[in-house]
Tab-separated table of C-alpha atoms in Angstrom:
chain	number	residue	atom	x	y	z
A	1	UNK	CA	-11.799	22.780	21.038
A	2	UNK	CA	-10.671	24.073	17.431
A	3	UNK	CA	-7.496	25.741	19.517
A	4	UNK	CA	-6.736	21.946	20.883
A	5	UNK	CA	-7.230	20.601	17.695
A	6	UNK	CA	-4.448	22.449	16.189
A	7	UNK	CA	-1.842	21.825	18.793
A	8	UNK	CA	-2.699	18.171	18.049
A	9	UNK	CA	-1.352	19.142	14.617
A	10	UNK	CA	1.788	20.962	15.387
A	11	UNK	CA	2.697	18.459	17.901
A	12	UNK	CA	2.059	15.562	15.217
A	13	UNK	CA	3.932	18.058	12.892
A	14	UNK	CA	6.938	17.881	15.143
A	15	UNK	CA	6.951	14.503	16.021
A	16	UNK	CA	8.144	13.688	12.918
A	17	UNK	CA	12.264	13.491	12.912
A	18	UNK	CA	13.851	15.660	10.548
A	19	UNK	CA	16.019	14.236	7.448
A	20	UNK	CA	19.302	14.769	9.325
A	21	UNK	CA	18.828	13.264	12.367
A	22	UNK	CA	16.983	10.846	10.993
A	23	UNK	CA	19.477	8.510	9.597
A	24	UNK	CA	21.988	9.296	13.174
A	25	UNK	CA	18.768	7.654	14.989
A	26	UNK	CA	17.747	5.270	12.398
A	27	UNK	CA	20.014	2.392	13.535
A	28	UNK	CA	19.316	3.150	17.668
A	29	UNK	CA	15.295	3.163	16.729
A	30	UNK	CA	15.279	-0.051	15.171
A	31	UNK	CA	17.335	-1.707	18.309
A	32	UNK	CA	14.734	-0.382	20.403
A	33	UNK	CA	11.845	-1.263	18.161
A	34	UNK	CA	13.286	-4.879	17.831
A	35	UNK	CA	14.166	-5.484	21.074
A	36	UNK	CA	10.473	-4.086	22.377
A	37	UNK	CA	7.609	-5.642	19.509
A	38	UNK	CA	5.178	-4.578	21.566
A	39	UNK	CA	5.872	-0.725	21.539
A	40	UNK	CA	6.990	-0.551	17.716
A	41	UNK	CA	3.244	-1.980	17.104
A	42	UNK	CA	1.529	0.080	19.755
A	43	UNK	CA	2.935	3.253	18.430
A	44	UNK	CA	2.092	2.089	14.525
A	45	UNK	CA	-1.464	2.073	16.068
A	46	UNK	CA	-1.509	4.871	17.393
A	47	UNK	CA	-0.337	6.961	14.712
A	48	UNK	CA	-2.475	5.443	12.062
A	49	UNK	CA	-5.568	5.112	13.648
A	50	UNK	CA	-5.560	6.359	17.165
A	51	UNK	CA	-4.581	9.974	16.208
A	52	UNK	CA	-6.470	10.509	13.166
A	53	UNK	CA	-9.940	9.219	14.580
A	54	UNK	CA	-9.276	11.585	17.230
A	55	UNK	CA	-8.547	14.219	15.268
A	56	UNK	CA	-12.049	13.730	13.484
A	57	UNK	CA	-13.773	13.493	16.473
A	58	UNK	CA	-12.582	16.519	18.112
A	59	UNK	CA	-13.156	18.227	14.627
A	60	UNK	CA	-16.618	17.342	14.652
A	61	UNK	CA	-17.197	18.382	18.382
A	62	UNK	CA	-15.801	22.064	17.504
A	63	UNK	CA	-18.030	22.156	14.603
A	64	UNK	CA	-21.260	21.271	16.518
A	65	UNK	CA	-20.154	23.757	19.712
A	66	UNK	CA	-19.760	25.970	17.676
A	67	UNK	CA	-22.671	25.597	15.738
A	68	UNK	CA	-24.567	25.030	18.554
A	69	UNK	CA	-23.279	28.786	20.252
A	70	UNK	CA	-23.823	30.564	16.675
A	71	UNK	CA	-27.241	29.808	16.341
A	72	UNK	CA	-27.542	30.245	20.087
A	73	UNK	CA	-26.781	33.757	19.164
A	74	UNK	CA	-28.558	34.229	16.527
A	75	UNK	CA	-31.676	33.109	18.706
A	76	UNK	CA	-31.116	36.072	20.659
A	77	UNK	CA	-30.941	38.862	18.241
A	78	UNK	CA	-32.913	40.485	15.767
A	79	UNK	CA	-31.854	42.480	12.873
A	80	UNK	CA	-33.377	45.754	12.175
A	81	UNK	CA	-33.776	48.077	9.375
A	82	UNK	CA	-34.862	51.740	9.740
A	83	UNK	CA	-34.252	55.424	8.743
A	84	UNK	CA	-31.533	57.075	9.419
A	85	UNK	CA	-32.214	59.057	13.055
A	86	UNK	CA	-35.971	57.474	13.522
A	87	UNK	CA	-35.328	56.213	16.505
A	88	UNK	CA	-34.378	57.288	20.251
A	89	UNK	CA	-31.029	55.007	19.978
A	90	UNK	CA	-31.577	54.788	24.096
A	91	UNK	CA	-34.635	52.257	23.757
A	92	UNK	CA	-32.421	50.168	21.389
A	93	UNK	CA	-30.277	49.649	24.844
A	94	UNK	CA	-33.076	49.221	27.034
A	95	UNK	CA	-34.618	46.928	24.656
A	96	UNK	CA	-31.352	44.771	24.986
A	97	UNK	CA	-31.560	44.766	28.878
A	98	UNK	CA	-35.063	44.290	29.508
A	99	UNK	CA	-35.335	41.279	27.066
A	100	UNK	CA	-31.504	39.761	26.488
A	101	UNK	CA	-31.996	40.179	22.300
A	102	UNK	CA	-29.257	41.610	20.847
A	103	UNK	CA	-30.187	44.915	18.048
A	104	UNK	CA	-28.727	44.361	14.957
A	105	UNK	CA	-28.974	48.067	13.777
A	106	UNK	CA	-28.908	49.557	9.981
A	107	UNK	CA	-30.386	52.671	8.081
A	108	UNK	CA	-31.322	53.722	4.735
A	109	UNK	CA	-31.919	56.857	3.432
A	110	UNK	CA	-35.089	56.538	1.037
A	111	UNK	CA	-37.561	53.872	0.350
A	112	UNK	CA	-36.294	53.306	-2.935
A	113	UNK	CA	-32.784	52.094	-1.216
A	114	UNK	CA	-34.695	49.683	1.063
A	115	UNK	CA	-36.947	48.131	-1.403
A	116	UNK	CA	-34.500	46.054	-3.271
A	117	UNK	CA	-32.679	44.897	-0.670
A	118	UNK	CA	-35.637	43.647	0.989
A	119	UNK	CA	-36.556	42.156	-2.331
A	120	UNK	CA	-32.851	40.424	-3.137
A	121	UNK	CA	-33.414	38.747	0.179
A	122	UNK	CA	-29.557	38.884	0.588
A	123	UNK	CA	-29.904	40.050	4.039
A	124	UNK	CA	-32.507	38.702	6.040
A	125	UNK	CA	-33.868	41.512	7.874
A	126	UNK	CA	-36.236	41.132	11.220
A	127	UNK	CA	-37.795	44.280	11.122
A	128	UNK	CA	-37.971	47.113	8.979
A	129	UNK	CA	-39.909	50.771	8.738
A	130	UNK	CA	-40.958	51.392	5.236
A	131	UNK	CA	-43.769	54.308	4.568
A	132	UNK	CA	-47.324	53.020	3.648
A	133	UNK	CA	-47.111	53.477	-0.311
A	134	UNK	CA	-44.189	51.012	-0.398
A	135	UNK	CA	-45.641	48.759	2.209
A	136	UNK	CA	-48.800	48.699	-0.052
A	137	UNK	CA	-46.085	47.473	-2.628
A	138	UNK	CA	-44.064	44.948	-0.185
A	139	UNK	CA	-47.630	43.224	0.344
A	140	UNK	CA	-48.464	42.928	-3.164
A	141	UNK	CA	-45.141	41.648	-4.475
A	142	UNK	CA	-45.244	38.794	-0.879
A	143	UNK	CA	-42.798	40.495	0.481
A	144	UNK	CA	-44.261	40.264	4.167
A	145	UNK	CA	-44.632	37.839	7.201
A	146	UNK	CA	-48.302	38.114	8.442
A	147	UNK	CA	-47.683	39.163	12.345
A	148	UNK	CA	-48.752	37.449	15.012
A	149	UNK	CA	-50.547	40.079	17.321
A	150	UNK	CA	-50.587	37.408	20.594
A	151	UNK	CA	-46.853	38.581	20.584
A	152	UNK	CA	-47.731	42.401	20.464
A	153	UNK	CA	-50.383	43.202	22.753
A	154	UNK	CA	-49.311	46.957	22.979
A	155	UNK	CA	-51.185	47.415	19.664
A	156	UNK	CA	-54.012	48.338	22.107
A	157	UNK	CA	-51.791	51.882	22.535
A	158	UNK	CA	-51.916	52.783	19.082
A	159	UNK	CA	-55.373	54.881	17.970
A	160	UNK	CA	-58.049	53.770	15.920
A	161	UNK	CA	-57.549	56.698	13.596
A	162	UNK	CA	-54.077	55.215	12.640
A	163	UNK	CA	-54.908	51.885	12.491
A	164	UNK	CA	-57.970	52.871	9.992
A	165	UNK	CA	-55.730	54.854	8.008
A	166	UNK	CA	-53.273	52.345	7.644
A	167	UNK	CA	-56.550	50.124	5.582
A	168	UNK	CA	-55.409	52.563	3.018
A	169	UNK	CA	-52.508	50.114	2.432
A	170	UNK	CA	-53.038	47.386	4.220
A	171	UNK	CA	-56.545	46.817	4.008
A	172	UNK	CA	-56.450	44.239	6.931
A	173	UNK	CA	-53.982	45.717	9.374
A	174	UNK	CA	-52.187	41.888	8.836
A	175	UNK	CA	-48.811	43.253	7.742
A	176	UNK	CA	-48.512	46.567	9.676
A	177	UNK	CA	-47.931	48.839	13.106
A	178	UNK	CA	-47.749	52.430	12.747
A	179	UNK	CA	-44.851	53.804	14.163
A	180	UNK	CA	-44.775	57.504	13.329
A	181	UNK	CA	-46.850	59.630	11.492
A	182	UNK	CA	-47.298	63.606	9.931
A	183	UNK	CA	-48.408	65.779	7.229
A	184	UNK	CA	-46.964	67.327	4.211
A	185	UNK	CA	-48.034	71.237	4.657
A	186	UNK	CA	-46.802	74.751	3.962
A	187	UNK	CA	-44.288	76.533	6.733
A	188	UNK	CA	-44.160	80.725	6.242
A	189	UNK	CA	-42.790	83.238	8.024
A	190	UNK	CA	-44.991	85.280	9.565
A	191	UNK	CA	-42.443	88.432	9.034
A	192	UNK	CA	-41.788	87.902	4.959
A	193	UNK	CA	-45.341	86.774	4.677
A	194	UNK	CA	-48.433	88.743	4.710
A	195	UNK	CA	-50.837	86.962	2.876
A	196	UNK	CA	-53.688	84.743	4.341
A	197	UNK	CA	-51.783	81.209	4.090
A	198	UNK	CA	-54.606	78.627	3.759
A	199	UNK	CA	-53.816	77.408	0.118
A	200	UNK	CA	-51.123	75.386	-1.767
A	201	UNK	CA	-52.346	78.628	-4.165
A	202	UNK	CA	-49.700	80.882	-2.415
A	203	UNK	CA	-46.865	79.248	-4.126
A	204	UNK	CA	-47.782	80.326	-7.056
A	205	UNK	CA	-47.864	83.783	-6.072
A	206	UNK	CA	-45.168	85.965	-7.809
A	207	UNK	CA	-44.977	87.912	-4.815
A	208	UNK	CA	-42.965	85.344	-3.306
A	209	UNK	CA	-40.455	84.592	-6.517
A	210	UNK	CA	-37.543	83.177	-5.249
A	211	UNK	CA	-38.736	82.625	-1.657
A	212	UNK	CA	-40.530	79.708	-2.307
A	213	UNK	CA	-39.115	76.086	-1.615
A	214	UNK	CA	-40.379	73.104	-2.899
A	215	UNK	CA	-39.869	69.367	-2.543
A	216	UNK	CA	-37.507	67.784	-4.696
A	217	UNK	CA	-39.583	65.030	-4.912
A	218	UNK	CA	-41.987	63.725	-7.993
A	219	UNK	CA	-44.875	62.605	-5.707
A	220	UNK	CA	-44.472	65.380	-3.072
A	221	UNK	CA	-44.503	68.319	-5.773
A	222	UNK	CA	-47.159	66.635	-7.829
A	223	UNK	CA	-49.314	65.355	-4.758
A	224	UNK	CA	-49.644	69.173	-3.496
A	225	UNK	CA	-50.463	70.368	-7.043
A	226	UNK	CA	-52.994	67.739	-8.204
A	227	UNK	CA	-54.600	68.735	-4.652
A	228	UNK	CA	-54.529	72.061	-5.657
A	229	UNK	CA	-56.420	71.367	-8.876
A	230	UNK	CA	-58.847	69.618	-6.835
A	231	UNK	CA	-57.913	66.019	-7.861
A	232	UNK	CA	-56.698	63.153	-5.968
A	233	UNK	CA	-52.949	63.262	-5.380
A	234	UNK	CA	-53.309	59.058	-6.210
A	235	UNK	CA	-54.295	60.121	-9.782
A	236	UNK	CA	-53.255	58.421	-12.468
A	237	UNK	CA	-55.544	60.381	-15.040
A	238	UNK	CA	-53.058	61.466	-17.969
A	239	UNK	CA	-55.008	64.824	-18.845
A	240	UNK	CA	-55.116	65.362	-14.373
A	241	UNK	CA	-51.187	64.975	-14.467
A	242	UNK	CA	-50.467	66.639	-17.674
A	243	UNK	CA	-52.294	69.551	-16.081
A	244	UNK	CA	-50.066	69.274	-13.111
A	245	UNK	CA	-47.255	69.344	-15.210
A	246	UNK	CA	-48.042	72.598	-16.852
A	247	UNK	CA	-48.601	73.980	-13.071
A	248	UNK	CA	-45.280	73.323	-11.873
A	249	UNK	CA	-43.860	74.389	-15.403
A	250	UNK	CA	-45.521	77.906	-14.546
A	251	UNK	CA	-44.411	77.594	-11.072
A	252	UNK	CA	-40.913	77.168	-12.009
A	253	UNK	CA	-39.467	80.657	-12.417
A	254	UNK	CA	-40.854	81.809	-8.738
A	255	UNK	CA	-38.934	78.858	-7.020
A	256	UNK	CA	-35.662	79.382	-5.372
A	257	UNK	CA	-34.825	75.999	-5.262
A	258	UNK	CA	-36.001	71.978	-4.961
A	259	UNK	CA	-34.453	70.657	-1.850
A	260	UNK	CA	-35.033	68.055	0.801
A	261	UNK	CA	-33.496	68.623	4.180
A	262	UNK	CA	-32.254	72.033	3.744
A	263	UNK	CA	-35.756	73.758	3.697
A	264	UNK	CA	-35.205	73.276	7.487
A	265	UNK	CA	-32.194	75.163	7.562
A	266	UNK	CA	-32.751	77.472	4.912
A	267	UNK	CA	-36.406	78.329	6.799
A	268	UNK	CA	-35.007	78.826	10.563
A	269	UNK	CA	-32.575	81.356	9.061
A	270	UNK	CA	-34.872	83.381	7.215
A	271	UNK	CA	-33.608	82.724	3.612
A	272	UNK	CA	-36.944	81.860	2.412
A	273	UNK	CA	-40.325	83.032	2.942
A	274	UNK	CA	-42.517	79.577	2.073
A	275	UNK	CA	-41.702	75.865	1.852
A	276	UNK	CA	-43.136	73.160	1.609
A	277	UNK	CA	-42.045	70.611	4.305
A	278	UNK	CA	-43.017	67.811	6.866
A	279	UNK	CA	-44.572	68.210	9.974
A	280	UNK	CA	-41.934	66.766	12.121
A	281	UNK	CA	-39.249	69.075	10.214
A	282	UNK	CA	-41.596	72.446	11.154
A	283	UNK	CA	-42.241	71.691	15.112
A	284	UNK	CA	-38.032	71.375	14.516
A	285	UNK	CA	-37.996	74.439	12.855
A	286	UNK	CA	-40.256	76.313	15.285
A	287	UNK	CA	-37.630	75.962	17.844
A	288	UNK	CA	-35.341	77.407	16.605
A	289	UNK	CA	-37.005	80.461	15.055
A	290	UNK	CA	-40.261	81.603	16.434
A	291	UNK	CA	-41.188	83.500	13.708
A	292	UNK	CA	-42.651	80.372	11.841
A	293	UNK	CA	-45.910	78.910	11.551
A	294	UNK	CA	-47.098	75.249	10.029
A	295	UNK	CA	-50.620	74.840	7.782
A	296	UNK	CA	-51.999	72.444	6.351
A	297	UNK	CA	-53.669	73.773	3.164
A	298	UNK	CA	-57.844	73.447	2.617
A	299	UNK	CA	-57.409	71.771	-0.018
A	300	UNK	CA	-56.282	68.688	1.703
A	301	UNK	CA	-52.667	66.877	1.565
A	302	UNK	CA	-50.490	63.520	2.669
A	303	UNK	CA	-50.690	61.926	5.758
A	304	UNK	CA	-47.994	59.930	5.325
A	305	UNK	CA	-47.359	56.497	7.960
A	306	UNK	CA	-44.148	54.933	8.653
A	307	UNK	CA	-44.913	51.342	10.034
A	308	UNK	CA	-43.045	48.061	11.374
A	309	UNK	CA	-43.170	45.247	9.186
A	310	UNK	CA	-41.432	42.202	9.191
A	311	UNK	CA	-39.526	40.713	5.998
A	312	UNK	CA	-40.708	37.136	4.886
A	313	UNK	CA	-37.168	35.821	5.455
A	314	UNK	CA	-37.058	37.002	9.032
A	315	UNK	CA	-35.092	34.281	10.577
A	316	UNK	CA	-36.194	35.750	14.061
A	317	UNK	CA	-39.397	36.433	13.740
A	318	UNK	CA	-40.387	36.229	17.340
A	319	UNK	CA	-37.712	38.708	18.440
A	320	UNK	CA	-39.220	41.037	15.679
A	321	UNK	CA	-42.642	41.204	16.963
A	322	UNK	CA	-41.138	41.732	20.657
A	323	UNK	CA	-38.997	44.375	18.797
A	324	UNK	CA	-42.655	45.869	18.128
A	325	UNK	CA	-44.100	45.320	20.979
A	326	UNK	CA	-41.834	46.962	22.668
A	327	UNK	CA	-41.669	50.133	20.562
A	328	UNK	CA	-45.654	50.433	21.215
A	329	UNK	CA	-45.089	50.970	24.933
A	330	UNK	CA	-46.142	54.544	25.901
A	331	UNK	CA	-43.181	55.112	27.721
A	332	UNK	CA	-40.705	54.530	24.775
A	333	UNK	CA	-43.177	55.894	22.056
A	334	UNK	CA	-42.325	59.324	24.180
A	335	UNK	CA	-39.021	58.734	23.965
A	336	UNK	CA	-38.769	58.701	20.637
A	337	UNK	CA	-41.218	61.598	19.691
A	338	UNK	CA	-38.452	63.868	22.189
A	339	UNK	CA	-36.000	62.279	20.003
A	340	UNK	CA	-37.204	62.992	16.811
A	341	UNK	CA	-40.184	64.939	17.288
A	342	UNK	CA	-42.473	63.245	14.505
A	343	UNK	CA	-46.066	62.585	15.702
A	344	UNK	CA	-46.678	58.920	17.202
A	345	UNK	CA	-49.561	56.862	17.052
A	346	UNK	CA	-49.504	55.979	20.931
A	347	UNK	CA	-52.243	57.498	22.124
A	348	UNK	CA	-51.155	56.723	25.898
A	349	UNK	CA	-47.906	57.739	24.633
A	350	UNK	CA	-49.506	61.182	23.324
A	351	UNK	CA	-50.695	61.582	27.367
A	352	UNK	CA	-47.006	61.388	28.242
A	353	UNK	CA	-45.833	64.694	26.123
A	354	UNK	CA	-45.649	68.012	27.786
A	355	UNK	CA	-49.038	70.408	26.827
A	356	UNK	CA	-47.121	72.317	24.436
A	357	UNK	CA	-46.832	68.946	22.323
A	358	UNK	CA	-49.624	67.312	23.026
A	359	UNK	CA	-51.980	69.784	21.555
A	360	UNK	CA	-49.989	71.491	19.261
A	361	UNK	CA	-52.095	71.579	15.907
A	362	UNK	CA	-48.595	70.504	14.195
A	363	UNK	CA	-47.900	67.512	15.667
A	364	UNK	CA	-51.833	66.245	16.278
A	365	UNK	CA	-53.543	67.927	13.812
A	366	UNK	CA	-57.707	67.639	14.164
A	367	UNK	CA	-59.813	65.584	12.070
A	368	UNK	CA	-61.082	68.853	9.830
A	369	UNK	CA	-57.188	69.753	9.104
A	370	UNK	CA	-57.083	66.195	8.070
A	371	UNK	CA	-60.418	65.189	6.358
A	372	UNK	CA	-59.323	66.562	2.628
A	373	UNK	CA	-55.801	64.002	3.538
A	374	UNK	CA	-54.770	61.084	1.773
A	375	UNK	CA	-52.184	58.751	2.237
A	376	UNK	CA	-49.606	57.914	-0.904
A	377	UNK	CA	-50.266	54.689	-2.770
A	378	UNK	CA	-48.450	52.533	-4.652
A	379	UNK	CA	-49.221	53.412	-8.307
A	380	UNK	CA	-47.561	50.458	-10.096
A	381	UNK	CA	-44.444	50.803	-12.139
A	382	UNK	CA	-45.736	51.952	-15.438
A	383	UNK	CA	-47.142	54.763	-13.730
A	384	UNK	CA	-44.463	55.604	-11.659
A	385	UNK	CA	-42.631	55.549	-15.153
A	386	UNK	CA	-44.875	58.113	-16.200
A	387	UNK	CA	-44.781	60.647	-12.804
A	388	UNK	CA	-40.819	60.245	-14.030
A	389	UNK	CA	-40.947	61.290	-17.310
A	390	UNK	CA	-43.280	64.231	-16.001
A	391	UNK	CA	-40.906	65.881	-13.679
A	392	UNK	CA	-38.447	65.697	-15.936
A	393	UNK	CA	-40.234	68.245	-18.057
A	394	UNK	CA	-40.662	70.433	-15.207
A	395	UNK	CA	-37.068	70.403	-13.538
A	396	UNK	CA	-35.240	69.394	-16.803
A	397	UNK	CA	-36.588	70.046	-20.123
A	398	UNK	CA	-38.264	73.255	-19.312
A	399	UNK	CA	-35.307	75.469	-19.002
A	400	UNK	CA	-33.484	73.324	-21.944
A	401	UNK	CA	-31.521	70.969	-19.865
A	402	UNK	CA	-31.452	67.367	-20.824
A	403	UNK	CA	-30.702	64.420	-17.978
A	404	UNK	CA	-31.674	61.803	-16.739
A	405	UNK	CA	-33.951	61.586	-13.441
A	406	UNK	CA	-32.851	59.906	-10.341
A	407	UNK	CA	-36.475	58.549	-9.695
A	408	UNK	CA	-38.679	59.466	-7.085
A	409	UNK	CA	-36.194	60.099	-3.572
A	410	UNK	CA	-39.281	61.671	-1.518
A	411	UNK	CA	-38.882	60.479	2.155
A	412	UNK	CA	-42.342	59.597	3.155
């Protein structure tokens, strides 16, 4: 329609004469238009009402078709939100062909990235994956749609365990399905190592200066200390984190380095003797060098949970929870866990791993590795303000460096 519309306009364009011939036809036009009345006034008609009103209405026609077709579309997709590599991008095609929706795909790289541009509400995102400390926060600022379970019966697959854990944020399981879970624990190798490793104590053992890696991370490196102290890794005591502080302050001189992803590569080839690390990032590890074994401390640690939620803007909302649904079959739950090999909630999905998966300690720990475990929560801003100013003593300040912190960038 829009394509006929303009050749309406270049032919009108070109119907009109041009200046020079115009006067050589001038005299022969008006002998035609006076000796025929009734075609001089038909074609005035035609060009000052005719044409135009058809113009408008074929105008109008393209802009409702094509209204019509873009909301058509936009029925049939939904726009998702997740980590970077946190999903097997295979189910993202199946989900397409089983169910006609179109995957809008994007990642971030923290939860601090994600956050505001849930909150700006410049994109309307379907679904999105945040971990449960921010989706504690998300619920408390009404930043969530309230799903409608009808539309995800596969919640039955996920365990009780999970879904109780997940109370720890979202008290009423309204806002939330877990979609992967793990642990925060210590991986050593067995040949550098030769201590009993059962305590976040080892890292603080000057045996091990400059073969220890640690978190860059405020919550992550304060979380495993405050446990170490015996205190909640929650805590917002001032004296509990000031301790903490001095800790990590004494800690300092036996670390190699803070890092995030490279403890996995510095680990599998042997440049370090203890890191701390995630529980998905250690069964990686563990493939690729034997010589490396997982704990999780006594003294307890995170359990962190990655969930589905679904923005309060969602325009497809519908789509979203069959986007969830579908990523609680057992089937594609496996998928992903061979994808990314983080531990899922499924438990039929857990029945679909090969033994060596399914009960390795790693990925499904037991409830005594986990009963001293605690998932992150949301702490409020002025606190968070405070865990800031904290670690900059420790990385910062303590060997005479003044900067400024880039806030917390822990993944989970």
């Amino acid at each position: 329609l829009m394509f006929l519309v303009v050749m309406i306009l270049l032919l009108l364009i070109n119907m009109k004469p041009d200046e020079k011939a115009a006067g050589a036809k001038n005299a022969k036009i008006s002998k035609v238009a006076s000796q025929h009345p009734k075609l001089r006034k038909f074609r005035k008609v035609m060009m000052s009402r005719v044409v135009p009103v058809c113009m408008v209405v074929l105008i109008l026609a393209g802009g409702i078709f094509y209204g019509i077709r873009s909301k058509s579309s936009s029925d049939k997709q939904v726009i998702v939100y997740n980590w970077g590599e946190y999903i097997d991008p295979e189910t993202l095609d199946m989900f397409e062909e089983e169910t006609g929706i179109n995957v809008v795909y994007e990642e971030y790289e923290t939860n601090e990235i994600m956050y505001p541009k849930i909150q700006s509400g410049a994109i309307a995102y379907d679904v999105v994956c945040p971990s449960d400390y921010m989706i504690q926060r998300m619920i408390e600022n009404d930043l969530l749609a309230e799903l409608n379970f009808d539309n995800i019966p596969n919640i039955k697959n996920i365990g009780s365990t999970y879904m109780e854990h997940s109370k720890e944020f979202d008290p009423e399981n309204k806002y939330s399905v877990p979609h992967l879970w793990g642990t925060v624990g210590i991986l050593y190798n067995k040949t550098m190592v030769d201590d009993p490793v059962d305590s976040w104590g080892i890292l603080w053992n000057e045996k091990y200066k400059d073969s220890i890696l640690m978190q860059d991370s405020v919550r992550d490196a304060f979380g495993i200390t405050l446990k170490y102290l015996g205190y909640s890794l929650n805590s917002t005591d001032l004296d509990e984190l000031t301790e903490a502080k001095n800790k990590l302050i004494e800690q300092k001189p036996l670390v190699q380095a803070y890092v995030v992803d490279q403890a996995r590569d510095k680990m599998i080839g042997n440049e370090a003797a203890l890191a701390v690390i995630y529980s998905g990032e250690a069964i990686t590890c563990q493939l690729e060098n034997p010589d490396l074994e997982y704990v999780i401390p006594k003294e307890g640690s995170n359990m962190w949970i990655d969930s589905w939620v679904i923005p309060k803007n969602a325009k497809n909302k519908e789509n979203a929870e069959a986007f969830i649904n579908f990523m609680c079959r057992p089937d594609i739950a496996k998928m992903n866990f061979d994808y990314i090999t983080y531990s899922i909630p499924n438990e039929k999905g857990r029945k679909l791993l090969d033994p060596e998966y399914r009960n390795n300690p790693i990925v499904f720990p037991d409830d005594k590795a986990l009963e001293n475990c605690e998932t992150f929560k949301f702490l409020g801003d002025e606190n968070d303000a405070i865990y800031n100013e904290l670690w900059r003593f420790v990385i910062f300040k303590a060997c005479g460096i003044q900067t400024e912190l880039n806030g917390d960038a822990h993944r989970h």
